[in-house]
Coordinates of C-alpha atoms in Angstrom, one line a residue:
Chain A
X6 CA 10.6 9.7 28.5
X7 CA 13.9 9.8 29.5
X8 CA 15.3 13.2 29.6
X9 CA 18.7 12.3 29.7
X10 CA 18.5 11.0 26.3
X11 CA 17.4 14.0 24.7
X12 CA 21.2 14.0 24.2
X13 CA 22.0 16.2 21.0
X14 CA 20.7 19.1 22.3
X15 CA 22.0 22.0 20.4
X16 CA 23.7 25.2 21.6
X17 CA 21.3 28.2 22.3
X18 CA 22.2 31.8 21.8
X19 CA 23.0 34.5 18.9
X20 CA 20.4 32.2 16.5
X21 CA 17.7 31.5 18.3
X22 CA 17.7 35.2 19.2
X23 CA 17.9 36.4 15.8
X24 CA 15.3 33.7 14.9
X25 CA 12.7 34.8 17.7
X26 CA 13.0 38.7 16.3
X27 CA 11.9 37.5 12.9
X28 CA 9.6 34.8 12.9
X29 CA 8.4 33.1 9.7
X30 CA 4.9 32.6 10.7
X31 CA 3.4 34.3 13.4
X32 CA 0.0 33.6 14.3
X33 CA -2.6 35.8 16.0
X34 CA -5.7 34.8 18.3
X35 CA -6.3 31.7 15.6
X36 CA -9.5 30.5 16.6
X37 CA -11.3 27.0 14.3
X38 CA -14.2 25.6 14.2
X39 CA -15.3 22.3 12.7
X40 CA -19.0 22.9 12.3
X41 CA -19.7 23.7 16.2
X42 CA -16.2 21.5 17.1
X43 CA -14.3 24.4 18.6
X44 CA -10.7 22.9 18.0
X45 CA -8.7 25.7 17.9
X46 CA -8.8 28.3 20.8
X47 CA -7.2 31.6 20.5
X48 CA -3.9 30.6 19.5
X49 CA -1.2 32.9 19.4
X50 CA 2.6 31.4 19.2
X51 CA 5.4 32.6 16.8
X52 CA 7.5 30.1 14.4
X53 CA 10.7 31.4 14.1
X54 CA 12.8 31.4 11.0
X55 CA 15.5 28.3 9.8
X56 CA 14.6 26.2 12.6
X57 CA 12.7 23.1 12.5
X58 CA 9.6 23.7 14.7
X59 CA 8.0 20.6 15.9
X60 CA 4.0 20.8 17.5
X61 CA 3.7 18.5 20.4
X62 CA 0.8 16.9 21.7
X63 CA -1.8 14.1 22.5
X64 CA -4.2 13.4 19.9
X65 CA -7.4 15.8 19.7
X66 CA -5.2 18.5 20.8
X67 CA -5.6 20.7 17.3
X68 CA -1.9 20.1 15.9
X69 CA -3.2 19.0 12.9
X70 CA -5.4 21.3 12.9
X71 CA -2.9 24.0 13.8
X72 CA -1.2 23.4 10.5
X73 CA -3.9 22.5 8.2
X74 CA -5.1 26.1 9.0
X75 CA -1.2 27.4 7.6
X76 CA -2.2 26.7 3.9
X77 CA -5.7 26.7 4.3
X78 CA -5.5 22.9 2.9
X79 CA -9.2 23.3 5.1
X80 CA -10.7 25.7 2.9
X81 CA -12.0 22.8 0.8
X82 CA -14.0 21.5 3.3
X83 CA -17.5 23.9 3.6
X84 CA -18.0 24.3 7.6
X85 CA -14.7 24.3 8.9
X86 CA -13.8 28.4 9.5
X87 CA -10.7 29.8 11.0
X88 CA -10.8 33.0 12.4
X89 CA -7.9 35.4 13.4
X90 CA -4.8 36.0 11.8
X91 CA -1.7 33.7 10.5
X92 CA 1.1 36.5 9.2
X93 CA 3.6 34.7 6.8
X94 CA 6.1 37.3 6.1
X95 CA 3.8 39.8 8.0
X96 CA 0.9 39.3 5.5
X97 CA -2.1 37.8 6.9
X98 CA -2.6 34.7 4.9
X99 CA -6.2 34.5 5.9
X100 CA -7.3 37.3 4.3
X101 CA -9.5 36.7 1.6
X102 CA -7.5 38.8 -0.6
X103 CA -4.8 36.2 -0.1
X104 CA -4.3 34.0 -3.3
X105 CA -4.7 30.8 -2.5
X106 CA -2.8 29.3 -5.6
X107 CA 0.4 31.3 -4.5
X108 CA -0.3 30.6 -0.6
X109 CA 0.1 27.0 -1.2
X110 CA 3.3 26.8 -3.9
X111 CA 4.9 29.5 -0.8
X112 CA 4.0 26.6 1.8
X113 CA 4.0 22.9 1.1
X114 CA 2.6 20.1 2.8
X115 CA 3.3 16.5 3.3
X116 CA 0.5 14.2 5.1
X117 CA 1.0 10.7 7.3
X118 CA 0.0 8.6 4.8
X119 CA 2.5 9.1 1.4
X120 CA -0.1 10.3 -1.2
X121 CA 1.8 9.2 -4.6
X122 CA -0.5 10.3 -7.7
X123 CA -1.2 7.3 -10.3
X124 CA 1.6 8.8 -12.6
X125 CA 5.6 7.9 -12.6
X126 CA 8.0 8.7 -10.5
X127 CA 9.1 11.7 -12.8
X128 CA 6.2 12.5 -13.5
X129 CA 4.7 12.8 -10.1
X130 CA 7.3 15.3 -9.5
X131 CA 7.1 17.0 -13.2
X132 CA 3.6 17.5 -13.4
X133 CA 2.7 20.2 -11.0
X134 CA 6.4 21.6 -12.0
X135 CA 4.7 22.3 -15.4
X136 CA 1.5 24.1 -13.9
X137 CA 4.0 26.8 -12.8
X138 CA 6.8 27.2 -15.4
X139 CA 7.1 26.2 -19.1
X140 CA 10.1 23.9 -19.4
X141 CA 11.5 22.5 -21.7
X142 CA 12.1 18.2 -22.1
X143 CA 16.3 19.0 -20.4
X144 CA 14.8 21.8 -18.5
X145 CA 12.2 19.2 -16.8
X146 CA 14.7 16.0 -16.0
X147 CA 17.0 18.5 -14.8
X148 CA 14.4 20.1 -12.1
X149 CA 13.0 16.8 -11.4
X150 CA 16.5 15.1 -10.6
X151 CA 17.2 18.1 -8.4
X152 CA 14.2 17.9 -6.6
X153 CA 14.5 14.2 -5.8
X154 CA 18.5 14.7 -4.9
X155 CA 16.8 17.1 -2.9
X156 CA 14.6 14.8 -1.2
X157 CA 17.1 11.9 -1.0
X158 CA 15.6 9.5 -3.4
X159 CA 17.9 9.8 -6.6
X160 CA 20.1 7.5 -6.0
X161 CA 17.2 4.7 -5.5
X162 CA 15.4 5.6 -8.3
X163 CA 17.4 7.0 -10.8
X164 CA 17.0 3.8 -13.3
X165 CA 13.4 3.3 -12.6
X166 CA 12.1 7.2 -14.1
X167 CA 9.5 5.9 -15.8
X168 CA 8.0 3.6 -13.6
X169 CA 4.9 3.7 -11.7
X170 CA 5.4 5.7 -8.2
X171 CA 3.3 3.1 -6.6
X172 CA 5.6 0.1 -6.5
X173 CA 7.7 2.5 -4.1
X174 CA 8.2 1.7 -0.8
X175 CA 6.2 3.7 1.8
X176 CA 9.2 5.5 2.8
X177 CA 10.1 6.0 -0.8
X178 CA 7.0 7.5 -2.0
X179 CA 7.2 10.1 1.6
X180 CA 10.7 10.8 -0.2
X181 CA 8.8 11.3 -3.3
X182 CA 6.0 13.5 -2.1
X183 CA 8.5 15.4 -0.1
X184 CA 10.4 16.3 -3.2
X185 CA 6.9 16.9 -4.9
X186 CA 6.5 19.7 -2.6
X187 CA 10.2 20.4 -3.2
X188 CA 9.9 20.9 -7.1
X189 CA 7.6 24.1 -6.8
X190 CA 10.4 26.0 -4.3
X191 CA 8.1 26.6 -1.2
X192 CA 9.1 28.6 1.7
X193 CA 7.6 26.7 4.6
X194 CA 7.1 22.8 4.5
X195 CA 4.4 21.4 6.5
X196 CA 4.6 18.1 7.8
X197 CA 1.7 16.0 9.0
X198 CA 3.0 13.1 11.3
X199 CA 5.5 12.3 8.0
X200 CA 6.5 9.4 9.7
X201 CA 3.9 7.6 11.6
X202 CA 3.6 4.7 9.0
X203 CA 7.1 4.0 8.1
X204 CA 9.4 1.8 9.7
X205 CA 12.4 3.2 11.8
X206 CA 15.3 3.2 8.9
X207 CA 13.0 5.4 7.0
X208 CA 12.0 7.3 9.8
X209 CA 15.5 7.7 10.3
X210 CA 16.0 8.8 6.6
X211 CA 13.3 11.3 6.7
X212 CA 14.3 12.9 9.9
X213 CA 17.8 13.1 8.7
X214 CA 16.4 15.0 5.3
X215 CA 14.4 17.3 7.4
X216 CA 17.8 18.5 9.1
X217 CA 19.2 19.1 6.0
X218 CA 16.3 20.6 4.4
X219 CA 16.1 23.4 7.6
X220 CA 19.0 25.3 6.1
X221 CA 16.7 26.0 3.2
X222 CA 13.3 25.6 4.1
X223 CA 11.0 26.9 7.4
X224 CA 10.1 23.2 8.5
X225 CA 7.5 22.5 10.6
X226 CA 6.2 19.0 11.7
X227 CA 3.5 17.9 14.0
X228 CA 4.1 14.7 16.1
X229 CA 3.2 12.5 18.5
X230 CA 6.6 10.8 19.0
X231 CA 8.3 12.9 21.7
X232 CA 11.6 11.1 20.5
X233 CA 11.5 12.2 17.2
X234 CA 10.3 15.8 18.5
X235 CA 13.5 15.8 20.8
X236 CA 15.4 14.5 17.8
X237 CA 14.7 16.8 15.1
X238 CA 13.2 20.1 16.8
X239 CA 14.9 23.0 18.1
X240 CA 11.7 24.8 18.5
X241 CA 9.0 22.9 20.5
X242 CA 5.5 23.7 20.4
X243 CA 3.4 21.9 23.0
X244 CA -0.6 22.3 22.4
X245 CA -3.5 20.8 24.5
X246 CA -6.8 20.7 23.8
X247 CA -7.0 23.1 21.3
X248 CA -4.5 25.6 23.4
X249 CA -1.2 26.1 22.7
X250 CA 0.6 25.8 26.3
X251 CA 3.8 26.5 25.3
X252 CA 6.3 27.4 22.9
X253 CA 9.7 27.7 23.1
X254 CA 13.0 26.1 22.6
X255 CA 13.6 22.5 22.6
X256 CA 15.7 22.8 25.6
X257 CA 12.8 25.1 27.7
X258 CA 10.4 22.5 26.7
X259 CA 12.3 19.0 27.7
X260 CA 14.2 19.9 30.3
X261 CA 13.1 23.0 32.3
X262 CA 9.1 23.8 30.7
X263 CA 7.2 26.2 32.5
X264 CA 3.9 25.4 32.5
X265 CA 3.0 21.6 34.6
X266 CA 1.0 20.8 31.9
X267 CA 4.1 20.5 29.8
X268 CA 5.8 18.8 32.6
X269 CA 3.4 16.1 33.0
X270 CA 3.0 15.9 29.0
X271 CA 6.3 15.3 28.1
X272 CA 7.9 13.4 31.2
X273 CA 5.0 10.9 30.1
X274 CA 2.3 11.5 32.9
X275 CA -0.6 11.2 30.2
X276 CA -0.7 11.7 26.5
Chain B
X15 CA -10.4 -33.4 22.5
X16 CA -11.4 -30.2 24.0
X17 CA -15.2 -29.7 23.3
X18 CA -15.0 -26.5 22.3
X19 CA -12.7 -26.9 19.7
X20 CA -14.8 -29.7 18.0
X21 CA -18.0 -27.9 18.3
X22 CA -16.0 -25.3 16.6
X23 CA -14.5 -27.7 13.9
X24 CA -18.2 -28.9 12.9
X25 CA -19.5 -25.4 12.7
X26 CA -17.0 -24.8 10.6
X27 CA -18.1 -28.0 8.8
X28 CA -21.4 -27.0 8.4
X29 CA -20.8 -23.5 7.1
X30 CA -18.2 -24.2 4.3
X31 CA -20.5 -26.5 3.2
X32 CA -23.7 -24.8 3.1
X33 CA -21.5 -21.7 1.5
X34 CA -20.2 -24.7 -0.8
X35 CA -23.6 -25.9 -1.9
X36 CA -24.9 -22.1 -2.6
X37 CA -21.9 -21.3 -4.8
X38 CA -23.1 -24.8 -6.7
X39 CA -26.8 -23.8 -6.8
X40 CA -25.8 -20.6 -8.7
X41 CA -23.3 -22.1 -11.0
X42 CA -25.4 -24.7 -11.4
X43 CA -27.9 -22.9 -13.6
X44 CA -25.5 -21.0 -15.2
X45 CA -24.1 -23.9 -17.1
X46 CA -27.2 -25.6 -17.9
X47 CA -28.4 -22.0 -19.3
X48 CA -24.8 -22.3 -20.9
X49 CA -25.5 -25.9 -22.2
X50 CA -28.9 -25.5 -23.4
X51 CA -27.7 -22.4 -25.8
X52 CA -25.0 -24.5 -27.2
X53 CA -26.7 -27.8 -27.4
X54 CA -30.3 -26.1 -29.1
X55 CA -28.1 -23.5 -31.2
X56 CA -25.6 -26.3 -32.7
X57 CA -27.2 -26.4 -35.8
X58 CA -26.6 -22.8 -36.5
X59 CA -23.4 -22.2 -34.9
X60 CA -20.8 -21.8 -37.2
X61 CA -18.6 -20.1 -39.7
X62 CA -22.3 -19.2 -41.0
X63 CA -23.4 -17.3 -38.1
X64 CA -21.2 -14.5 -38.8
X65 CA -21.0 -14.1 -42.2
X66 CA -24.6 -14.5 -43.5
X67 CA -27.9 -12.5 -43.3
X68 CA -30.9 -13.6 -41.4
X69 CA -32.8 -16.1 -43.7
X70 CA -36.3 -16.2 -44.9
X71 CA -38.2 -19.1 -43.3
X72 CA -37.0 -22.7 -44.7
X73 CA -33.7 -21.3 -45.6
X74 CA -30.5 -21.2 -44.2
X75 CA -28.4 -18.3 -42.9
X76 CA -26.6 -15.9 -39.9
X77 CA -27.1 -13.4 -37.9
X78 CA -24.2 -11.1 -39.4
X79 CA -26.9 -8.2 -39.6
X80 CA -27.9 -8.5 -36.5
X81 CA -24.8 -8.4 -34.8
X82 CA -23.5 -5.5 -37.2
X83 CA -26.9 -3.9 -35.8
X84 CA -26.3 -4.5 -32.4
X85 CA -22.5 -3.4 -32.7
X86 CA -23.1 0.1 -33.8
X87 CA -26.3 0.7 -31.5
X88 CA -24.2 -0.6 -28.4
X89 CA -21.1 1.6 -29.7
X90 CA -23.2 4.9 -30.6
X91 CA -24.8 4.2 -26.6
X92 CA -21.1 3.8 -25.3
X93 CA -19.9 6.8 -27.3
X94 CA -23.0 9.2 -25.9
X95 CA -23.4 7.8 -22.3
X96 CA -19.8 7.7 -21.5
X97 CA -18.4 11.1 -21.7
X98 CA -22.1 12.6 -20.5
X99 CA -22.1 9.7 -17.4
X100 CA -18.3 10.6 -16.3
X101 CA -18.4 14.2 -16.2
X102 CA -21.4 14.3 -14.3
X103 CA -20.1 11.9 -12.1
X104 CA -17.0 14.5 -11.4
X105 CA -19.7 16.8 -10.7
X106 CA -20.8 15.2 -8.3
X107 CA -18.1 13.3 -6.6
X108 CA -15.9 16.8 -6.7
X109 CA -18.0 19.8 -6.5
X110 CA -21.4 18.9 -5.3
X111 CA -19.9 17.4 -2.5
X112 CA -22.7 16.9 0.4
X113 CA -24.8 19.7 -0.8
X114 CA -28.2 19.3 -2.0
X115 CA -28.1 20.1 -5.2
X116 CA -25.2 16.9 -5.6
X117 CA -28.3 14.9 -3.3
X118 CA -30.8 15.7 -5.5
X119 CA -29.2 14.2 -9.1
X120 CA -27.8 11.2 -7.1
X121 CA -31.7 10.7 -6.3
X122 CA -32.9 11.1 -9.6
X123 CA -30.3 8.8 -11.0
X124 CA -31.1 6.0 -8.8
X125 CA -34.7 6.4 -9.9
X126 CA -33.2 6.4 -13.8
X127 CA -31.1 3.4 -12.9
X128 CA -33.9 1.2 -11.9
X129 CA -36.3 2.6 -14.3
X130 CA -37.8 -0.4 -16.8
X131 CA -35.8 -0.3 -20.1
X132 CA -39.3 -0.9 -21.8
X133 CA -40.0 2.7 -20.2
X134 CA -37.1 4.5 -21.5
X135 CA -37.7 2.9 -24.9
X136 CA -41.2 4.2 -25.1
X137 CA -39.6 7.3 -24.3
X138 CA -37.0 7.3 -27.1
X139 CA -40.0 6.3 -29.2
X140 CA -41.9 9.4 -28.1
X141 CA -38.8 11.2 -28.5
X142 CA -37.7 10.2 -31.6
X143 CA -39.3 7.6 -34.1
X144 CA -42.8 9.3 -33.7
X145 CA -41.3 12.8 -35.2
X146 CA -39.2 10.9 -37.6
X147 CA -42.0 9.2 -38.5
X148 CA -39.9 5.7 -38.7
X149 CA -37.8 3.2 -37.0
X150 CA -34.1 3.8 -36.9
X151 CA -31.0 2.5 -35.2
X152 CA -30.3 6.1 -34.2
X153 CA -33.5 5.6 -32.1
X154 CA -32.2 2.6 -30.7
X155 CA -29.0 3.8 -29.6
X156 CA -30.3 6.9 -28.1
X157 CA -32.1 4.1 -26.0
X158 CA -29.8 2.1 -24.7
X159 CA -27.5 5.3 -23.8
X160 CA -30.4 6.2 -21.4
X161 CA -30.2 2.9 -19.6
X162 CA -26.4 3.4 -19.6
X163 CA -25.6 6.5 -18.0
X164 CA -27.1 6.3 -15.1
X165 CA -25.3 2.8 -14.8
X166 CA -21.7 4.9 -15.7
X167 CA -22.8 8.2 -13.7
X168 CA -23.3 5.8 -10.3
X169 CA -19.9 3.8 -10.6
X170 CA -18.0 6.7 -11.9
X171 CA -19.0 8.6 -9.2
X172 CA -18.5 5.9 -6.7
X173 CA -15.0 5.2 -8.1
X174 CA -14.1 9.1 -7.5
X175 CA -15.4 8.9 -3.9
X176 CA -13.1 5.4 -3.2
X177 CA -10.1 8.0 -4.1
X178 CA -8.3 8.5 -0.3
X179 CA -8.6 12.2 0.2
X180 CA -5.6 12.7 1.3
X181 CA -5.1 12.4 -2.6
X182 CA -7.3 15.1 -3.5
X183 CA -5.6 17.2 -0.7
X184 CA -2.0 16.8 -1.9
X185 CA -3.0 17.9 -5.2
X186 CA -4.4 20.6 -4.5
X187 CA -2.2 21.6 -1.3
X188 CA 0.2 21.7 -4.2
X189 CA -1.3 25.0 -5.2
X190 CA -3.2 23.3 -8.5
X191 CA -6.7 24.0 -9.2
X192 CA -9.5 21.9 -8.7
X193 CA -9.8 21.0 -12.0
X194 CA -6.6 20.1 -12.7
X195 CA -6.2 18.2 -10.2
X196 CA -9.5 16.4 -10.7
X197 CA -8.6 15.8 -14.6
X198 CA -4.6 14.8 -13.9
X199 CA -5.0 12.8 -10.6
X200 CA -8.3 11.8 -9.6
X201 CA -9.6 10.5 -12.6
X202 CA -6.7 8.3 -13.1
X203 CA -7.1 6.9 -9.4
X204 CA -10.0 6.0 -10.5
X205 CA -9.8 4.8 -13.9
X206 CA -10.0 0.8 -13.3
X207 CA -13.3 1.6 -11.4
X208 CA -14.9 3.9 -14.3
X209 CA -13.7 1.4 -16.8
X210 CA -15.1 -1.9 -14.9
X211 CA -18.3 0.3 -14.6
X212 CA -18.8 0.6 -18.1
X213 CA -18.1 -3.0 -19.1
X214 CA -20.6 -4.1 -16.8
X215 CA -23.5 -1.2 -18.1
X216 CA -22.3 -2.2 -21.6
X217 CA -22.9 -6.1 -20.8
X218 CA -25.9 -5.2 -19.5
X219 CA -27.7 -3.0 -22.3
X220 CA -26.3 -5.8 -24.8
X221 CA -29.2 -8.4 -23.7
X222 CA -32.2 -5.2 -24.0
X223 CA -34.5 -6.1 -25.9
X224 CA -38.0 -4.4 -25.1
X225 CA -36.2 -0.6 -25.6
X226 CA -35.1 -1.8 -29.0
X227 CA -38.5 -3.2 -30.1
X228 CA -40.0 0.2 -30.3
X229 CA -36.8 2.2 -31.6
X230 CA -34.8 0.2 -33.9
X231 CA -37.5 -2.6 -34.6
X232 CA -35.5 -5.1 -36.6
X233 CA -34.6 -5.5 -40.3
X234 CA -34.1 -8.7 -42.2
X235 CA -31.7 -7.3 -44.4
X236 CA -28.5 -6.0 -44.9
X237 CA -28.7 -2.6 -43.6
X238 CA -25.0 -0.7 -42.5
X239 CA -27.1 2.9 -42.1
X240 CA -28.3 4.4 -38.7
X241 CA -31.5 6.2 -40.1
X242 CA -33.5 3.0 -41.4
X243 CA -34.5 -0.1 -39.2
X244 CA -31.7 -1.9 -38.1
X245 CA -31.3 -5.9 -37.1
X246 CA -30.0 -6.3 -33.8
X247 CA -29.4 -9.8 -31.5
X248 CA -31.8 -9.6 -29.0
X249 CA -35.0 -8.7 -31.3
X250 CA -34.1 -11.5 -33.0
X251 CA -33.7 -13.6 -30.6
X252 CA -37.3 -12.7 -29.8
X253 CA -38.9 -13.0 -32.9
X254 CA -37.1 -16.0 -33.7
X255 CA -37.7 -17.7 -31.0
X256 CA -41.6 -17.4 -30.7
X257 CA -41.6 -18.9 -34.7
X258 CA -43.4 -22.1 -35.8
X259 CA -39.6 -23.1 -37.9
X260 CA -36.6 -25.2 -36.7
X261 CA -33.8 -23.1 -38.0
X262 CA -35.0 -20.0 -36.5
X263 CA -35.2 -21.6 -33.4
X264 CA -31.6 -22.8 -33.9
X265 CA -30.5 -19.0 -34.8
X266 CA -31.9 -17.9 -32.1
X267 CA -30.7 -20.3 -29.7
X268 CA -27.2 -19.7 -31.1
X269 CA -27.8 -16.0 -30.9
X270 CA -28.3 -16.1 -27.2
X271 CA -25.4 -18.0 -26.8
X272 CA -23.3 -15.7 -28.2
X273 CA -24.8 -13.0 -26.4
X274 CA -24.5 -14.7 -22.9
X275 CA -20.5 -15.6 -24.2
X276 CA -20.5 -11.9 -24.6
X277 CA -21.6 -10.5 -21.4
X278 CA -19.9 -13.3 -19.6
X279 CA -16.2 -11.9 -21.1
X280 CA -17.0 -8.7 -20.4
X281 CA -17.9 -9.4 -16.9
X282 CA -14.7 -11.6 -16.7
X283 CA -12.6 -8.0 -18.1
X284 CA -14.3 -6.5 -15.5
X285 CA -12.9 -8.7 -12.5
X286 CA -9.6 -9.1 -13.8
X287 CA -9.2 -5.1 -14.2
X288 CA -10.5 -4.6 -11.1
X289 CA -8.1 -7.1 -9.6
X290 CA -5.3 -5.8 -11.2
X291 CA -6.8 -2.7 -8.9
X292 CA -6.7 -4.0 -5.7
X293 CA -2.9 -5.8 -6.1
X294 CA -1.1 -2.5 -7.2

């Protein structure tokens, strides 16, 4: 890719500095295994705190992986183990003493493909609202309408409540899951390639919901568009076959990245 | 022309067609089996056929019994089968997932699934008329809800599995329970395919006869309570059918057609739900 285009490259400095002495998630000698598929290979990198981090890399790398292991979204497959230690607020969420329920309302996760349940728009954001807090009828419209203001879909579907989510468009129903994951006030959002189906105006609208949403929200997404990595990332994470190369900020890893692989990875050599 | 393209235009030629002429061979019989019903069962079909009792030989009548008979046995099957068939079916398609355990009662259902009906009657004879000590519609439900759950255990459980699992993974990456979001989210993915499942079982235990012979039997009277004998379509049909008299033959004849009507509109729900499935 063009370098030179990585154009909006935000100041460095106090933040990021502050950022890096507290991460959100910091994650210790991670190793997984699919069956005997060693994907994930002593990982250790830091996510710092109100940034969007993005996870770089060419497919088969483990960035999926990498954050399917951060809400343990894996555990429901039997055979796929991850061993080592991921510290979300300094408490290993791998422990088996870790609650899963609360793990995963602390860190949300949106997939590639938009995964609207057969249910309405409201209530695809309402329902799992309702697993965690008794609302009442006001209580409910007024959570929901926050959560999809949140999410940047209000406006479009505002008149349409009761409808079935699945006449959305594909960008609409991301918007929707997004603010799904909103509703039950996570800490960390996961993202999962959010934007690999859509078309580039809602690309454009996601990407532009996922900088607002950083203020609030520890944001992580994996990619495999550089472009959008360079667009919406100030923390870059590169991986490569199941090892994290290098982590640091978007400026370290675009213009002046240590390691060659990162070089060659992201000046378009291979990948 | 280009050879090539006209020896791929008559290929083409020659496949529609033979496709053409296979689609006609098998609509072919089913309207004469259509035609013959209506054409043999004129004479009884009517305002009659409903609202009158099977008739003694050399008199006139319906089949009101009968279907009455056959209504509650196929409903009684529906209402066992169905709840029974669809939460094993979550069983297996949620928590027996690739173990052996989940393996094993797929096995044994496919062996239930194929099993001859007359089997399973015998077995709800065994089962039940023997200690009763007499024929009853009860019997004859029990019956035909063995030959339908394994019928709603294998498509419910097939419908749950056609459910992306991405689905299943929001849900629960939501932080809900599996069971939640198995009863919430799943099963409503899946609902059209559980549904067009049991229309088709239900068309298909409507045309049993040999389970029914040996529970319910058949009754030529009026009879609205479970526990005695009950009339039902297809025994009938049967005994009707093998009589020396003319207007049993017509019943009979006008019995099957409504039975082949019947399983032909519930096959017909079937597609148009399941359309309505792959549009959305």
């Amino acid at each position: 890719m063009n370098l030179s285009s990585a154009t909006d490259l935000r100041a460095g400095g106090a933040v990021d500095a502050a950022a890096a002495l507290n991460p959100k998630i910091r994650i210790r000698n991670l190793d997984f295994h699919y069956g005997r598929n060693h994907a994930l290979k002593d990982v250790t990198v830091d996510f710092d705190a109100a940034v969007i981090t993005a996870i770089i890399g060419p497919s088969g790398c483990g960035k999926s992986t990498l954050l399917r292991a951060m809400n343990r979204i894996y555990a429901l497959y039997p055979g796929q183990t991850a061993t080592g230690e991921i510290l979300l607020d300094g408490q290993d969420i791998l422990a088996k003493s870790y609650p899963l329920g609360r793990l995963r309302t602390q860190v949300g996760m949106v997939f590639q493909k938009a995964t609207p349940f057969v249910l309405s728009i409201f209530e695809n954001v309402a329902f799992p609202l309702r697993h965690y807090e008794k609302l009442s009828r006001a209580q409910q419209a007024e959570r929901v309408e926050r959560a999809l203001r949140q999410a940047a879909l209000w406006d479009e579907v505002k008149d349409k409540l009761q409808q079935s989510a699945l006449a959305l468009s594909g960008g609409q129903q991301q918007r929707l899951c997004i603010a799904r994951t909103l509703a039950v006030s996570p800490e960390v959002l996961l993202l999962d390639e959010p934007t690999s189906a859509l078309d580039p105006i809602s690309t454009a609208k996601i990407e532009e919901l996922l900088s607002r949403l950083a203020k609030d929200y520890k944001v992580i997404i994996v990619t495999h568009n550089l472009q959008q990595a360079a667009r919406v990332a100030k923390q870059v994470v590169f991986m490569f076959e199941g090892e994290m190369i290098e982590a640091g900020s978007h400026e370290q890893i675009f213009v002046n990245p240590r390691e060659q692989k990162t070089s060659d990875y992201v000046t378009g050599r291979f990948g | 022309m280009n050879p090539i393209v006209l020896r791929r235009r008559a290929s083409n030629a020659v496949a529609l067609g033979l496709s053409t002429l296979a689609t006609l061979f098998g609509l072919f019989w089913l309207a004469w089996i259509m035609w013959t019903t209506v054409s043999r069962g004129a004479a009884a079909l009517g305002p009659r056929l409903f609202t009158q009792m099977t008739p003694p030989p050399g008199s006139d009548g319906g089949l009101l019994n009968a279907f009455y008979g056959s209504f509650m046995m196929i409903s009684l099957a529906v209402a066992i089968a169905t709840p029974v068939g669809v939460l094993a079916a979550i069983y297996l398609a949620e928590f027996a997932r690739g173990n052996r355990v989940g393996a094993l009662i797929r096995f044994v259902n496919d062996i239930l699934l194929s099993a001859p009906s007359i089997v399973l009657g015998l077995f709800a004879y065994v089962l039940i008329v023997r200690p009763e000590g007499h024929f009853s519609g009860y019997a004859g439900a029990a019956a035909l809800a063995l030959i339908l759950l394994p019928v709603i255990v294998r498509t419910s459980d097939e419908a749950l599995q056609l459910v992306p699992g991405t689905t299943r993974e929001a849900g629960l990456a939501l932080g809900l329970p599996h069971w939640k979001v198995t009863t919430k989210v799943l099963l409503r993915a899946a609902t059209t395919g559980i549904v067009t499942g049991l229309l088709l079982g239900t068309a298909r235990i409507s045309g049993e006869t040999a389970p029914l012979l040996f529970t319910a039997l058949n009754n030529q009277y009026w009879s609205a309570d479970l526990k005695t004998p009950l009339a039902n379509v297809p025994v009938v049909i049967f005994q009707y059918a093998l009589s020396p008299y003319d207007r049993w033959h017509s019943l009979a004849w006008a019995g099957a057609f409504v039975v082949t009507m019947f399983v032909l509109l519930l096959g017909i729900l079937a597609r148009l739900l399941f359309r309505q499935r792959s549009t959305r």
